[in-house]
PDB file of C-alpha atoms and ligand atoms in Angstrom:
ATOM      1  CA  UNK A  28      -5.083   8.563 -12.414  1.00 85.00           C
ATOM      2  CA  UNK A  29      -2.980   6.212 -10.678  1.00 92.00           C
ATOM      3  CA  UNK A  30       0.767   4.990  -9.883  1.00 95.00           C
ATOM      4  CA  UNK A  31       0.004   2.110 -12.342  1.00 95.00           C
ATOM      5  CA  UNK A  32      -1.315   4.330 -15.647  1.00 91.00           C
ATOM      6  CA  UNK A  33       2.036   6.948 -14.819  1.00 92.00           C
ATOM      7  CA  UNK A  34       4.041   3.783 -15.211  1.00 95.00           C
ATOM      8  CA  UNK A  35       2.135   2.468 -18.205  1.00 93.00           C
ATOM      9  CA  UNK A  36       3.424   5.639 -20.273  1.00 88.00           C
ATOM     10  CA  UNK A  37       6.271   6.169 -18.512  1.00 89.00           C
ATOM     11  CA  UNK A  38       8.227   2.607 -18.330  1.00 93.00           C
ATOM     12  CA  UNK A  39       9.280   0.765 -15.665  1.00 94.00           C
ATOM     13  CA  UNK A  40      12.976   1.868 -15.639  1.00 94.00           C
ATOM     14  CA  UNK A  41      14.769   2.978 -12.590  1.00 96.00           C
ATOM     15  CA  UNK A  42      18.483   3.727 -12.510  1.00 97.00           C
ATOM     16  CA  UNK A  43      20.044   2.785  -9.616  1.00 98.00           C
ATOM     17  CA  UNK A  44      24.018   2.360  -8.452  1.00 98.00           C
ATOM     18  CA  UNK A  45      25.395   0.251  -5.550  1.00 98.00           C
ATOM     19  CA  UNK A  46      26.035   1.427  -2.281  1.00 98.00           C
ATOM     20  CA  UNK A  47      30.129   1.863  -2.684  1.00 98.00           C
ATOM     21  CA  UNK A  48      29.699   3.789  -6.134  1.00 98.00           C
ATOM     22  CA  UNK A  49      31.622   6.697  -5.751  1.00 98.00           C
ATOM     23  CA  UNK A  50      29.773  10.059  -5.546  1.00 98.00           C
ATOM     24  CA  UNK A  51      31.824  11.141  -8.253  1.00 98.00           C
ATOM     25  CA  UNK A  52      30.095   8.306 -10.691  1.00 98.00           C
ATOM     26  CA  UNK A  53      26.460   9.217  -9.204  1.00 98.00           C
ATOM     27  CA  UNK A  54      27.242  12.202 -10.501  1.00 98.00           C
ATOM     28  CA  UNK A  55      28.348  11.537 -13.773  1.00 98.00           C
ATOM     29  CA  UNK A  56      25.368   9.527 -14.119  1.00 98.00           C
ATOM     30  CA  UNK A  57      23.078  12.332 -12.909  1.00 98.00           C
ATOM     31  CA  UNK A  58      24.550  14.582 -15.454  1.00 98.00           C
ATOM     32  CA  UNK A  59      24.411  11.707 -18.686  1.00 98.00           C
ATOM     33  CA  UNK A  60      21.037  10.457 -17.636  1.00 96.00           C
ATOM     34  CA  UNK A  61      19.501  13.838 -17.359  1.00 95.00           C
ATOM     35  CA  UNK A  62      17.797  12.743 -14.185  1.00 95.00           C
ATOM     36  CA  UNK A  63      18.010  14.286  -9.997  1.00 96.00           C
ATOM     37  CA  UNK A  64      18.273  11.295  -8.429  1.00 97.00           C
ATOM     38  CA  UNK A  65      19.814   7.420  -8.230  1.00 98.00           C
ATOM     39  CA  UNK A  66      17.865   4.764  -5.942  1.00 98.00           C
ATOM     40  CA  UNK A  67      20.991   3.219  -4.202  1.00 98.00           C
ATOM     41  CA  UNK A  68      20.694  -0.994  -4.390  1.00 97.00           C
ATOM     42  CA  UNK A  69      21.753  -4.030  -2.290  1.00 96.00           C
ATOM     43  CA  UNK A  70      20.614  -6.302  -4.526  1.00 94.00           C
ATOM     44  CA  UNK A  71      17.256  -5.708  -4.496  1.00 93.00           C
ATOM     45  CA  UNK A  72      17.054  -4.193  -1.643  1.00 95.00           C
ATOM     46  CA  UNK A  73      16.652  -0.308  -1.749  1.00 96.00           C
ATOM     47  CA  UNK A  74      19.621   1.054   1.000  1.00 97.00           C
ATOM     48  CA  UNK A  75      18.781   4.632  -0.289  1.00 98.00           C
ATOM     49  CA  UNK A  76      18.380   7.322  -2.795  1.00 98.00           C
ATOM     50  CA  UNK A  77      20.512  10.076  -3.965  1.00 98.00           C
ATOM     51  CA  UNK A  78      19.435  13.077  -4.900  1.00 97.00           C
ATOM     52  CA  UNK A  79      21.278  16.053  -6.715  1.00 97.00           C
ATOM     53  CA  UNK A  80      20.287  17.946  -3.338  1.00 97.00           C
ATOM     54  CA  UNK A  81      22.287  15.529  -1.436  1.00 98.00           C
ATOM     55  CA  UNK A  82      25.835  15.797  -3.592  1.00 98.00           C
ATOM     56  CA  UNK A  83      25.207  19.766  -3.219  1.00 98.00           C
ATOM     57  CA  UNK A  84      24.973  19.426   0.960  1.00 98.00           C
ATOM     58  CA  UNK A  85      27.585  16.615   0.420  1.00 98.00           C
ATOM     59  CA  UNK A  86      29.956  19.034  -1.102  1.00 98.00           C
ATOM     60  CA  UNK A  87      28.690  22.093   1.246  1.00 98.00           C
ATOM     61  CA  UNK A  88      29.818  20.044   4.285  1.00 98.00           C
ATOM     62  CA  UNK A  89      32.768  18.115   2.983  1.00 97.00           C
ATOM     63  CA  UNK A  90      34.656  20.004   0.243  1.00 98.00           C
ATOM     64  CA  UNK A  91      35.400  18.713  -3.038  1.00 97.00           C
ATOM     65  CA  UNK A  92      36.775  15.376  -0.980  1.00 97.00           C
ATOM     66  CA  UNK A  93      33.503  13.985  -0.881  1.00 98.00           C
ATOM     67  CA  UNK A  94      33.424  13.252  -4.267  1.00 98.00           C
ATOM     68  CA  UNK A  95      35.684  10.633  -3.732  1.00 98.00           C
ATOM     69  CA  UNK A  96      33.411   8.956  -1.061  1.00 98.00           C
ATOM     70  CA  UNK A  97      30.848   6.333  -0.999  1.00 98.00           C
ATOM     71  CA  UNK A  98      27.742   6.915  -2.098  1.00 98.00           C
ATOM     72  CA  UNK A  99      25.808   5.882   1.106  1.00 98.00           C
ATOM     73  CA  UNK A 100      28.369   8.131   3.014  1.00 98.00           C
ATOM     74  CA  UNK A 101      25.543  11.229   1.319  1.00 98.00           C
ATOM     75  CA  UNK A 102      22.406   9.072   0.683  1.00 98.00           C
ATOM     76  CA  UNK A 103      19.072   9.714   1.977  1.00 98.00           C
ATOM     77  CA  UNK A 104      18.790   6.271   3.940  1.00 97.00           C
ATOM     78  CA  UNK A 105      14.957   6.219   4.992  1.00 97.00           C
ATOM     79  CA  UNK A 106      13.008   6.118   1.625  1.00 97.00           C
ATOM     80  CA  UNK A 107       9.250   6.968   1.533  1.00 97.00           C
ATOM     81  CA  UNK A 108       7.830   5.142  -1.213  1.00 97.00           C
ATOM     82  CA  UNK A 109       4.394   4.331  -3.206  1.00 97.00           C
ATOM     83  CA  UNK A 110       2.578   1.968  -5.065  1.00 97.00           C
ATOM     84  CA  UNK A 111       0.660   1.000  -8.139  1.00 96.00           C
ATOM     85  CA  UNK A 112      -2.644   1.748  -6.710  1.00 96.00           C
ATOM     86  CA  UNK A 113      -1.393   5.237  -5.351  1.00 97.00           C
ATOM     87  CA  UNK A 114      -3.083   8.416  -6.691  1.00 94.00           C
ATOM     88  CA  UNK A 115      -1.595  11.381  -8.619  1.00 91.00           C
ATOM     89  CA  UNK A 116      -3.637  13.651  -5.683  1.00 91.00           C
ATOM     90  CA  UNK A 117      -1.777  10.854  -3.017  1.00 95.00           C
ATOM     91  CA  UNK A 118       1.847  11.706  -4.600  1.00 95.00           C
ATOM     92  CA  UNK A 119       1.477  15.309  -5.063  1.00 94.00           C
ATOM     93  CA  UNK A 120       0.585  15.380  -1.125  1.00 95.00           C
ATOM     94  CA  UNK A 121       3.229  13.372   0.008  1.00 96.00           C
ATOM     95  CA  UNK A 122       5.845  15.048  -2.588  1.00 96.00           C
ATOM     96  CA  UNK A 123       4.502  18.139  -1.354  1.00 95.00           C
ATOM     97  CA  UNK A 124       4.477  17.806   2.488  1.00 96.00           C
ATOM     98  CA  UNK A 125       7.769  15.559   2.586  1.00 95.00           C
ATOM     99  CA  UNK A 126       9.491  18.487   0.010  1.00 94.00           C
ATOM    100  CA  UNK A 127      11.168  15.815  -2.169  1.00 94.00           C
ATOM    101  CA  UNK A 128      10.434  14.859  -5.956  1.00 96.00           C
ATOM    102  CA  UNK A 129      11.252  11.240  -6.144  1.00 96.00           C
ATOM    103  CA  UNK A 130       9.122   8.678  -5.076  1.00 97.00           C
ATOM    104  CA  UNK A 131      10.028   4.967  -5.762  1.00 98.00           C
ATOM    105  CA  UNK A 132       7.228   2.306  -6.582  1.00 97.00           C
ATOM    106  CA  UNK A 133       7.483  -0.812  -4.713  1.00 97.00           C
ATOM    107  CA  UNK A 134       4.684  -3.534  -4.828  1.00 95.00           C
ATOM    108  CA  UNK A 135       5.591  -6.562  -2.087  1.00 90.00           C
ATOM    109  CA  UNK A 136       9.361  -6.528  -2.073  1.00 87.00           C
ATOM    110  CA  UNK A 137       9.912  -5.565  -5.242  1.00 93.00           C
ATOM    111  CA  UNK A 138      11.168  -2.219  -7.088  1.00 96.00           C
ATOM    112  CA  UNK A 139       9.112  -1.639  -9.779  1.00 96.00           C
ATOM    113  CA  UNK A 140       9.470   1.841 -11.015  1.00 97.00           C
ATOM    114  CA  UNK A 141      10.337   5.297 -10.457  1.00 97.00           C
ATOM    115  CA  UNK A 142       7.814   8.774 -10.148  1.00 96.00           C
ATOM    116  CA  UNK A 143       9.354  12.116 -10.348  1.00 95.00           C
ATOM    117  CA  UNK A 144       7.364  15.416  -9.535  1.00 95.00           C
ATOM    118  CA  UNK A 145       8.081  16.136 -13.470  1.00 92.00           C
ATOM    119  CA  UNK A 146       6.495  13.068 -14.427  1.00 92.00           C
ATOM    120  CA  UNK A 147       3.309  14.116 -11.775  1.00 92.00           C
ATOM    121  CA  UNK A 148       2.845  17.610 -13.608  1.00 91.00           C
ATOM    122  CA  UNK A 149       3.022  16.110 -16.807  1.00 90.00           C
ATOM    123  CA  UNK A 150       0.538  14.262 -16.420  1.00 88.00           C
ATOM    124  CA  UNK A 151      -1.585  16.764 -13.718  1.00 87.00           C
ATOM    125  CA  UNK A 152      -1.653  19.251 -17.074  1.00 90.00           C
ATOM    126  CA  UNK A 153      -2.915  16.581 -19.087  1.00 88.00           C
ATOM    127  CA  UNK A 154      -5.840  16.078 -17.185  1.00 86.00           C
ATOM    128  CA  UNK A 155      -6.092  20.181 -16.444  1.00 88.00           C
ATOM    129  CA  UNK A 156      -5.980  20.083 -20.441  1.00 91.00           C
ATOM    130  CA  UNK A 157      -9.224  17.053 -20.630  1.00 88.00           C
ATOM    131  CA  UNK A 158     -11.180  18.670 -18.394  1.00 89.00           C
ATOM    132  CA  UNK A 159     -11.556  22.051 -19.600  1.00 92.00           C
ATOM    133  CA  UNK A 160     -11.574  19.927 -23.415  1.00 91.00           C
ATOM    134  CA  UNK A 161     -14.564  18.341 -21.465  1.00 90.00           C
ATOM    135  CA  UNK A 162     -16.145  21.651 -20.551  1.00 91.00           C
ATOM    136  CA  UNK A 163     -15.957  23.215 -23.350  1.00 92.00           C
ATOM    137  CA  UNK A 164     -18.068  20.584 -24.946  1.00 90.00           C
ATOM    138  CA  UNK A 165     -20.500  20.917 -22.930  1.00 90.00           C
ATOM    139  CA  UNK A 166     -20.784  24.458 -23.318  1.00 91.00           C
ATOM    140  CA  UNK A 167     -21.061  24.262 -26.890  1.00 88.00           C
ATOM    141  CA  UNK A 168     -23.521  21.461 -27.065  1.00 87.00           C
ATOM    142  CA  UNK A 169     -25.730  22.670 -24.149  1.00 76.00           C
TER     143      UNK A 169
HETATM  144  P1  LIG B  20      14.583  15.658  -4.157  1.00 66.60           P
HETATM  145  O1  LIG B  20      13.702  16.850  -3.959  1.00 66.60           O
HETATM  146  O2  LIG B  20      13.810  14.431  -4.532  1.00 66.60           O
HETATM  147  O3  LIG B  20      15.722  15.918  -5.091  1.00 66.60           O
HETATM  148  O4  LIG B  20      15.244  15.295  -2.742  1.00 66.60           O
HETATM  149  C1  LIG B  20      15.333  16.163  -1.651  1.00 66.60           C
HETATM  150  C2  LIG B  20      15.846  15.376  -0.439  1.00 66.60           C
HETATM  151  O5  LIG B  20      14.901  14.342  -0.115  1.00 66.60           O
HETATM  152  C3  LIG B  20      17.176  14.647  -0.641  1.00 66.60           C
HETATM  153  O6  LIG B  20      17.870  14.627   0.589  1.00 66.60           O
HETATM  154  C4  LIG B  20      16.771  13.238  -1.053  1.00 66.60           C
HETATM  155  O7  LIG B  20      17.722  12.233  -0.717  1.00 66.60           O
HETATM  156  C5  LIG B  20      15.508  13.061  -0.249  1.00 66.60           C
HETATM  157  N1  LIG B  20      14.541  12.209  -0.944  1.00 66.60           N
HETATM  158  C6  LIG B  20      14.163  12.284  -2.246  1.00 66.60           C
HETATM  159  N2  LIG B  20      13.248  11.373  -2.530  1.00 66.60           N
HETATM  160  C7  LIG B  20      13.019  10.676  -1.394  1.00 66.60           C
HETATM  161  C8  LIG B  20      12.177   9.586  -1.034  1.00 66.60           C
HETATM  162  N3  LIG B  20      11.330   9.022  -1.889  1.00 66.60           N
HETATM  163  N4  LIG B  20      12.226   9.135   0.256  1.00 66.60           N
HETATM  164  C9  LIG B  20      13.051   9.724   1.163  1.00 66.60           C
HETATM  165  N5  LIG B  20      13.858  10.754   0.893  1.00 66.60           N
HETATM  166  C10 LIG B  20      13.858  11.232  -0.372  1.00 66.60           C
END
């Protein structure tokens, strides 16, 4: 299973805000979107990402005052990312040893989707769910 078949079920969308969004706004978008981060975009460059973990440390450290700053003031500004050809074993190592659950997909220059670690175990049950399907066939048929 790779980066590509996640995004072929998945979609291709990534929500993103601009660097002088207010963390306020992130937030509200968090909260409508359902989701536990925002990629941050120049254009289409990625500047960061936000993640729900950052507006908690953001508040932690700067009161409620910070939701009135920027948010690259509480971004994460060196993003690890993947690609297409990425595995599901690649991302779960990488989510796992870098402890974070978003991992943008960029082929060349270009932003072309978003993998959470919700999206990974999804899709790691799945295959847990094939396999023993698999088995079980040929126990029976053996
Ligand atoms: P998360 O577990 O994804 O909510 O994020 C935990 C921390 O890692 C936060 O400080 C995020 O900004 C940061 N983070 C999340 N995803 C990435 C990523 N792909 N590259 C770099 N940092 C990240």
């Amino acid at each position: 299973m790779t980066v590509r078949s996640i995004l072929e079920g998945k979609g291709h969308q990534v929500v993103s805000v601009e660097p002088g969004t207010t963390l306020s706004a992130a937030v509200k978008i968090l909260s409508e979107r359902h989701i536990g981060s925002v990629l941050v975009m120049n254009g289409t460059r990625i500047d960061g990402i936000l993640s729900e973990r950052d507006v908690v440390r953001a508040l932690d450290e700067r009161g409620a005052g910070a939701l009135d700053e920027p948010v690259s003031a509480a971004m994460t500004r060196k993003v690890v990312s993947c690609r297409l050809s990425d595995t599901l074993a690649y991302l779960m190592e990488v989510m796992t040893s870098e402890r974070f659950r978003h991992l943008p997909v960029v082929e060349g220059d270009r932003l072309v989707g978003l993998v959470s670690i919700g999206d990974v175990v999804k899709l790691r049950v799945q295959e847990y769910e094939a396999e023993q399907e698999a088995l079980r066939d040929y126990i029976k048929t053996a």
